[in-house]
Coordinates of C-alpha atoms in Angstrom, one line a residue:
X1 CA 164.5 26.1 119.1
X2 CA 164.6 26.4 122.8
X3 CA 166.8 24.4 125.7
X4 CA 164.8 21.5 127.3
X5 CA 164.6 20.3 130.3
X6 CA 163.2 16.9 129.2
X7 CA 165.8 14.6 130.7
X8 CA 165.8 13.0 127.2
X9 CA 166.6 15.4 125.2
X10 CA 168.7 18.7 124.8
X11 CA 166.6 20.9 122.8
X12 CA 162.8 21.3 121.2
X13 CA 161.9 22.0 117.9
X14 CA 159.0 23.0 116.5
X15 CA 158.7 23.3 112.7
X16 CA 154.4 23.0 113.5
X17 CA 152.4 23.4 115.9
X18 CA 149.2 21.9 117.4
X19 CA 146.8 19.0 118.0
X20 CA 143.8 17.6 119.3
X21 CA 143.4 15.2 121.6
X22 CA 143.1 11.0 119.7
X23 CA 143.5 8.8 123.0
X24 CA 143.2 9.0 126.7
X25 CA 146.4 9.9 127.3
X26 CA 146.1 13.3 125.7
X27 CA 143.5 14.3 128.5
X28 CA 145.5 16.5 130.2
X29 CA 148.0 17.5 127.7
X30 CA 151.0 19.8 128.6
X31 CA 151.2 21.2 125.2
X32 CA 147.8 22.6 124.9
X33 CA 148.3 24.3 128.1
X34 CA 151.6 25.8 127.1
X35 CA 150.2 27.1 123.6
X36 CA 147.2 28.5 125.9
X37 CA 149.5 30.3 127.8
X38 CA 152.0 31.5 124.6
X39 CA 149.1 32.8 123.0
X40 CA 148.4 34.7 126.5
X41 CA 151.6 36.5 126.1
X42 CA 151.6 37.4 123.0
X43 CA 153.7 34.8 121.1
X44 CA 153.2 34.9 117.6
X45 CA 153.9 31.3 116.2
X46 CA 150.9 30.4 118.8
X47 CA 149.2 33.2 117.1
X48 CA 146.3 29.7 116.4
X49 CA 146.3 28.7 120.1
X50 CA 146.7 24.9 119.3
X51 CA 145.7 24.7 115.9
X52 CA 147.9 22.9 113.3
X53 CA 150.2 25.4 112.2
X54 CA 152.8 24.6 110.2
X55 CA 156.1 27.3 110.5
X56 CA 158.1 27.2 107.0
X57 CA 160.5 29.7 109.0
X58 CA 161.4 27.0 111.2
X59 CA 163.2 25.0 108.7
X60 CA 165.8 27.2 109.2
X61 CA 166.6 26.4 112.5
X62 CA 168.7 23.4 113.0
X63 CA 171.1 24.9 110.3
X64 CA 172.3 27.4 112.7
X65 CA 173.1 25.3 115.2
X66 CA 177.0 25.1 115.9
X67 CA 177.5 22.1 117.7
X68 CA 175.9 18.6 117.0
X69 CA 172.4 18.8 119.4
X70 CA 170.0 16.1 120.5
X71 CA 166.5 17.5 119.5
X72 CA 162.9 16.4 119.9
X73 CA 161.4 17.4 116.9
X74 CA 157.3 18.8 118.0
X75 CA 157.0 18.9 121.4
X76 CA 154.5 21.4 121.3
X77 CA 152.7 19.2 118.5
X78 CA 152.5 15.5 116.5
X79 CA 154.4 15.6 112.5
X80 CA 152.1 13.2 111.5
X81 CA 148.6 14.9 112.3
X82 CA 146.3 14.1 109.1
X83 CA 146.1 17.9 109.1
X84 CA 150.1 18.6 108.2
X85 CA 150.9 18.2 104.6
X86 CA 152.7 15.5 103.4
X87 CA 154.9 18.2 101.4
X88 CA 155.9 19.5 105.0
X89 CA 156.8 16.5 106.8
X90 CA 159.1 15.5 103.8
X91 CA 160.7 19.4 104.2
X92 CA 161.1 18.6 108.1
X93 CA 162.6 15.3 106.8
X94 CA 164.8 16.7 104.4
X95 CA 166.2 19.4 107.3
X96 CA 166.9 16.5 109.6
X97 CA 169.2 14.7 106.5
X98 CA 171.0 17.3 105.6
X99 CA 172.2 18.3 109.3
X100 CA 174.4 16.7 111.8
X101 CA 171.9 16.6 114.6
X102 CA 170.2 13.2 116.2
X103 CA 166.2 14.2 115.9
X104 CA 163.9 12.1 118.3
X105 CA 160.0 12.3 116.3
X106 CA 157.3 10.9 118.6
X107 CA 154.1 10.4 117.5
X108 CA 150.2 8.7 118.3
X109 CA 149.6 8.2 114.8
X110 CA 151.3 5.4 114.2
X111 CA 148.7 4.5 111.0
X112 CA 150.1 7.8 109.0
X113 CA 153.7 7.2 110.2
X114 CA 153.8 3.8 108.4
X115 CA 151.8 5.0 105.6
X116 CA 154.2 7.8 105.0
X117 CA 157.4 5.4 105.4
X118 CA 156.1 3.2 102.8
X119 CA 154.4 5.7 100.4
X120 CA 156.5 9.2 100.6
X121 CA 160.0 8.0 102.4
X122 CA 160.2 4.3 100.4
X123 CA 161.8 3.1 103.5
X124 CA 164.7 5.4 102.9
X125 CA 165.4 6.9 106.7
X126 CA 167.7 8.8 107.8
X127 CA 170.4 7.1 110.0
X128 CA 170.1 10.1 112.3
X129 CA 166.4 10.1 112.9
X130 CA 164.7 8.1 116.0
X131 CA 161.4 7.1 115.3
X132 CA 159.2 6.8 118.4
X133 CA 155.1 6.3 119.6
X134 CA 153.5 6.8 122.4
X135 CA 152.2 3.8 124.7
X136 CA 149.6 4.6 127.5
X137 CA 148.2 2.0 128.0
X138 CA 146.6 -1.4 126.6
X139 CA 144.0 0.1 124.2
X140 CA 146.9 1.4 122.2
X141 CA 149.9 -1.0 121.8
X142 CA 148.8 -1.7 118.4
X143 CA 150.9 1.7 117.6
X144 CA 153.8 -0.7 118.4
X145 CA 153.5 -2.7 115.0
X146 CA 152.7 -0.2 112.8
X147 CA 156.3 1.2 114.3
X148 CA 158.1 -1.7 113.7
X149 CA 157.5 -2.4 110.0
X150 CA 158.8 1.1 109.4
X151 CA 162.4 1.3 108.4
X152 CA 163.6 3.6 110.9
X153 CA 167.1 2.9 112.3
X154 CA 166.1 3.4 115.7
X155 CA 163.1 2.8 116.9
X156 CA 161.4 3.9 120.5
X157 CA 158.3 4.0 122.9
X158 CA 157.3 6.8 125.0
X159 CA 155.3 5.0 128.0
X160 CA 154.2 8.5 129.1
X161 CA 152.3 9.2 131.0
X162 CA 151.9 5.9 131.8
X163 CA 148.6 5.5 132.8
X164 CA 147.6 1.8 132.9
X165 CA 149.6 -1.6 133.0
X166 CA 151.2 -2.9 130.1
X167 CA 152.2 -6.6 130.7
X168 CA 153.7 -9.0 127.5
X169 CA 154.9 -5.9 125.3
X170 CA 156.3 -7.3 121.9
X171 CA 159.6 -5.5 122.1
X172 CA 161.0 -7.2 119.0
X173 CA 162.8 -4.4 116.5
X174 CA 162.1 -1.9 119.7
X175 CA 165.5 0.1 120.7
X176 CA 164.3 2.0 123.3
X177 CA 162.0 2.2 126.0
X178 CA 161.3 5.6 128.0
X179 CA 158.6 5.6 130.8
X180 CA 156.9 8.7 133.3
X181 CA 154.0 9.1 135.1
X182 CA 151.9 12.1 134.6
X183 CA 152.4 15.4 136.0
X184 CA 150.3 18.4 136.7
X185 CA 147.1 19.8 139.0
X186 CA 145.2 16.6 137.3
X187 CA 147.5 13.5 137.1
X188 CA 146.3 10.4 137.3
X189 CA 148.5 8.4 139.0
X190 CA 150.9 5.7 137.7
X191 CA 151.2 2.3 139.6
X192 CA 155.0 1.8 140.6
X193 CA 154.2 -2.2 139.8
X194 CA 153.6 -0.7 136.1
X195 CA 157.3 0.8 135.6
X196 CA 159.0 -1.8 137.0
X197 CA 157.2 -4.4 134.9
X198 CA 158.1 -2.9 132.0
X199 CA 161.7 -2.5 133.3
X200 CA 162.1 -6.0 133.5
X201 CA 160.5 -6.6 130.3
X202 CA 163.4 -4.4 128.9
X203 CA 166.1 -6.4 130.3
X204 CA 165.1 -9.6 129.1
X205 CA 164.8 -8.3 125.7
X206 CA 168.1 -6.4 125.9
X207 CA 166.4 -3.0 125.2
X208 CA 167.4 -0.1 126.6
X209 CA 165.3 1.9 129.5
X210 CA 164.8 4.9 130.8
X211 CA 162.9 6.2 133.4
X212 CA 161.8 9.7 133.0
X213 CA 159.6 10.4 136.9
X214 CA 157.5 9.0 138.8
X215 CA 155.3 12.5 138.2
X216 CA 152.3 13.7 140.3
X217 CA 151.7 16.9 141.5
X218 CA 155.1 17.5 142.8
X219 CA 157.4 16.0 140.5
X220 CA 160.4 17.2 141.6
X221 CA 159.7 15.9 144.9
X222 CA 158.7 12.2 143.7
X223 CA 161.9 12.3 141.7
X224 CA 162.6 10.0 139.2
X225 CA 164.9 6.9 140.9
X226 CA 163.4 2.9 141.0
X227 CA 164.7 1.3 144.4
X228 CA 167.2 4.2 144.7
X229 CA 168.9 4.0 141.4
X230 CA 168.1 6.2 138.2
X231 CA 167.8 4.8 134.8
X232 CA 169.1 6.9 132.4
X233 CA 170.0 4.2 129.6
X234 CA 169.8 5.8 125.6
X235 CA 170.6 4.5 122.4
X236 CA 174.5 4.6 121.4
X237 CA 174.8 8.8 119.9
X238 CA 178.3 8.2 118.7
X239 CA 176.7 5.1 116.6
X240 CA 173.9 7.0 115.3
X241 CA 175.9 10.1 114.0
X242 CA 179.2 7.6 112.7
X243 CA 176.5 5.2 110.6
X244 CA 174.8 8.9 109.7
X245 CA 178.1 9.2 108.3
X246 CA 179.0 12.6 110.2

């Protein structure tokens, strides 16, 4: 577990780690430069660089928290690689049932997610689990459907980084929208016409938005505000947890 400073989130879990790279928008990927750099110092659970590892010890974890906690679950990897067990994901599953936490799972393999919804899970979510894909750009909206016949309560799209236009999304059954440009020594840079298409496309279907930054290679200085204003919309928490039952 570690503190984020992912303005969507509170903390990052890990139960595996690891990837490789399925679409363009995993060119530059932060996480493979961050496992490069744990396995630098020395840290053991990136003892594989950024090879699937899966970390049975992590399970642990969330139990110990003492206060309810919003977590995104793998930042430093993707639950539904082909490479992670289907035994696993139901243990990381399990974990998030059985504690009082809201879990945000984002994933680019939107083909195993509905596979495992329907095959392992039977549809049976739990209310306290956001299920989310990420959207680059056109060549991938298609994630976007396999998403939406899952039964997850709440159901999101990461438009990060954001790297092309994404005009006419199908937003129907979609909760959430988050979207960022890229960040880093490489960014390729996002379009402001792209965000704020896909900001009005939110309000006319009455989903919610937030932006996350405008990135670059200063991100701090290009901020994160549209016209002056930030958007920091989010599903209701209080709903989540209270139809969660907690």
């Amino acid at each position: 577990m570690a503190e984020s400073s992912i303005e969507w989130t509170e903390l990052t879990w890990n139960p595996t780690t690891g990837c490789d790279k399925i679409s363009q928008g995993c060119k530059f990927c932060y996480a493979e430069r961050m496992a490069k750099r744990l396995h630098a110092m020395g840290v053991d659970k990136y003892r594989n660089v950024f090879k699937i590892t899966e970390h049975p010890e992590a399970l642990k974890e969330p139990y110990k928290w003492k206060k309810r906690r919003v977590v995104f679950v793998n930042s430093m990897s993707d639950l539904f690689h082909e490479d992670i067990s289907d035994d696993f994901i139901l243990k990381v599953f399990e974990v998030m049932k059985d504690t009082e936490h809201v879990y945000q799972v984002l994933t680019k393999r939107a083909e195993r997610l509905l596979d495992f919804d329907k095959r392992v899970l039977k549809g049976k979510w739990p209310h306290n689990v956001w299920m989310g894909v990420s959207v680059e750009d056109t060549r991938v909206v298609d994630r976007i459907d396999f998403l939406r016949k899952t039964k997850a309560r709440v159901k999101f799209l990461s438009c990060e980084p954001l790297i092309g236009p994404l005009p006419n999304l199908n937003l129907k059954k979609i909760d959430w929208v988050i979207v960022g440009g890229e960040s880093g020594p490489k960014s390729r840079k996002m379009e402001p016409e792209w965000a704020i298409d896909i900001m009005e496309q939110c309000e006319k279907a009455d989903v919610r938005f937030f932006f996350k930054q405008w990135g670059g290679t200063n991100k701090k200085k290009a901020g994160r505000e549209i016209n002056g204003k930030t958007y920091d919309d989010m599903p209701d928490l209080d709903g989540v947890l209270a139809d969660a039952g907690y």
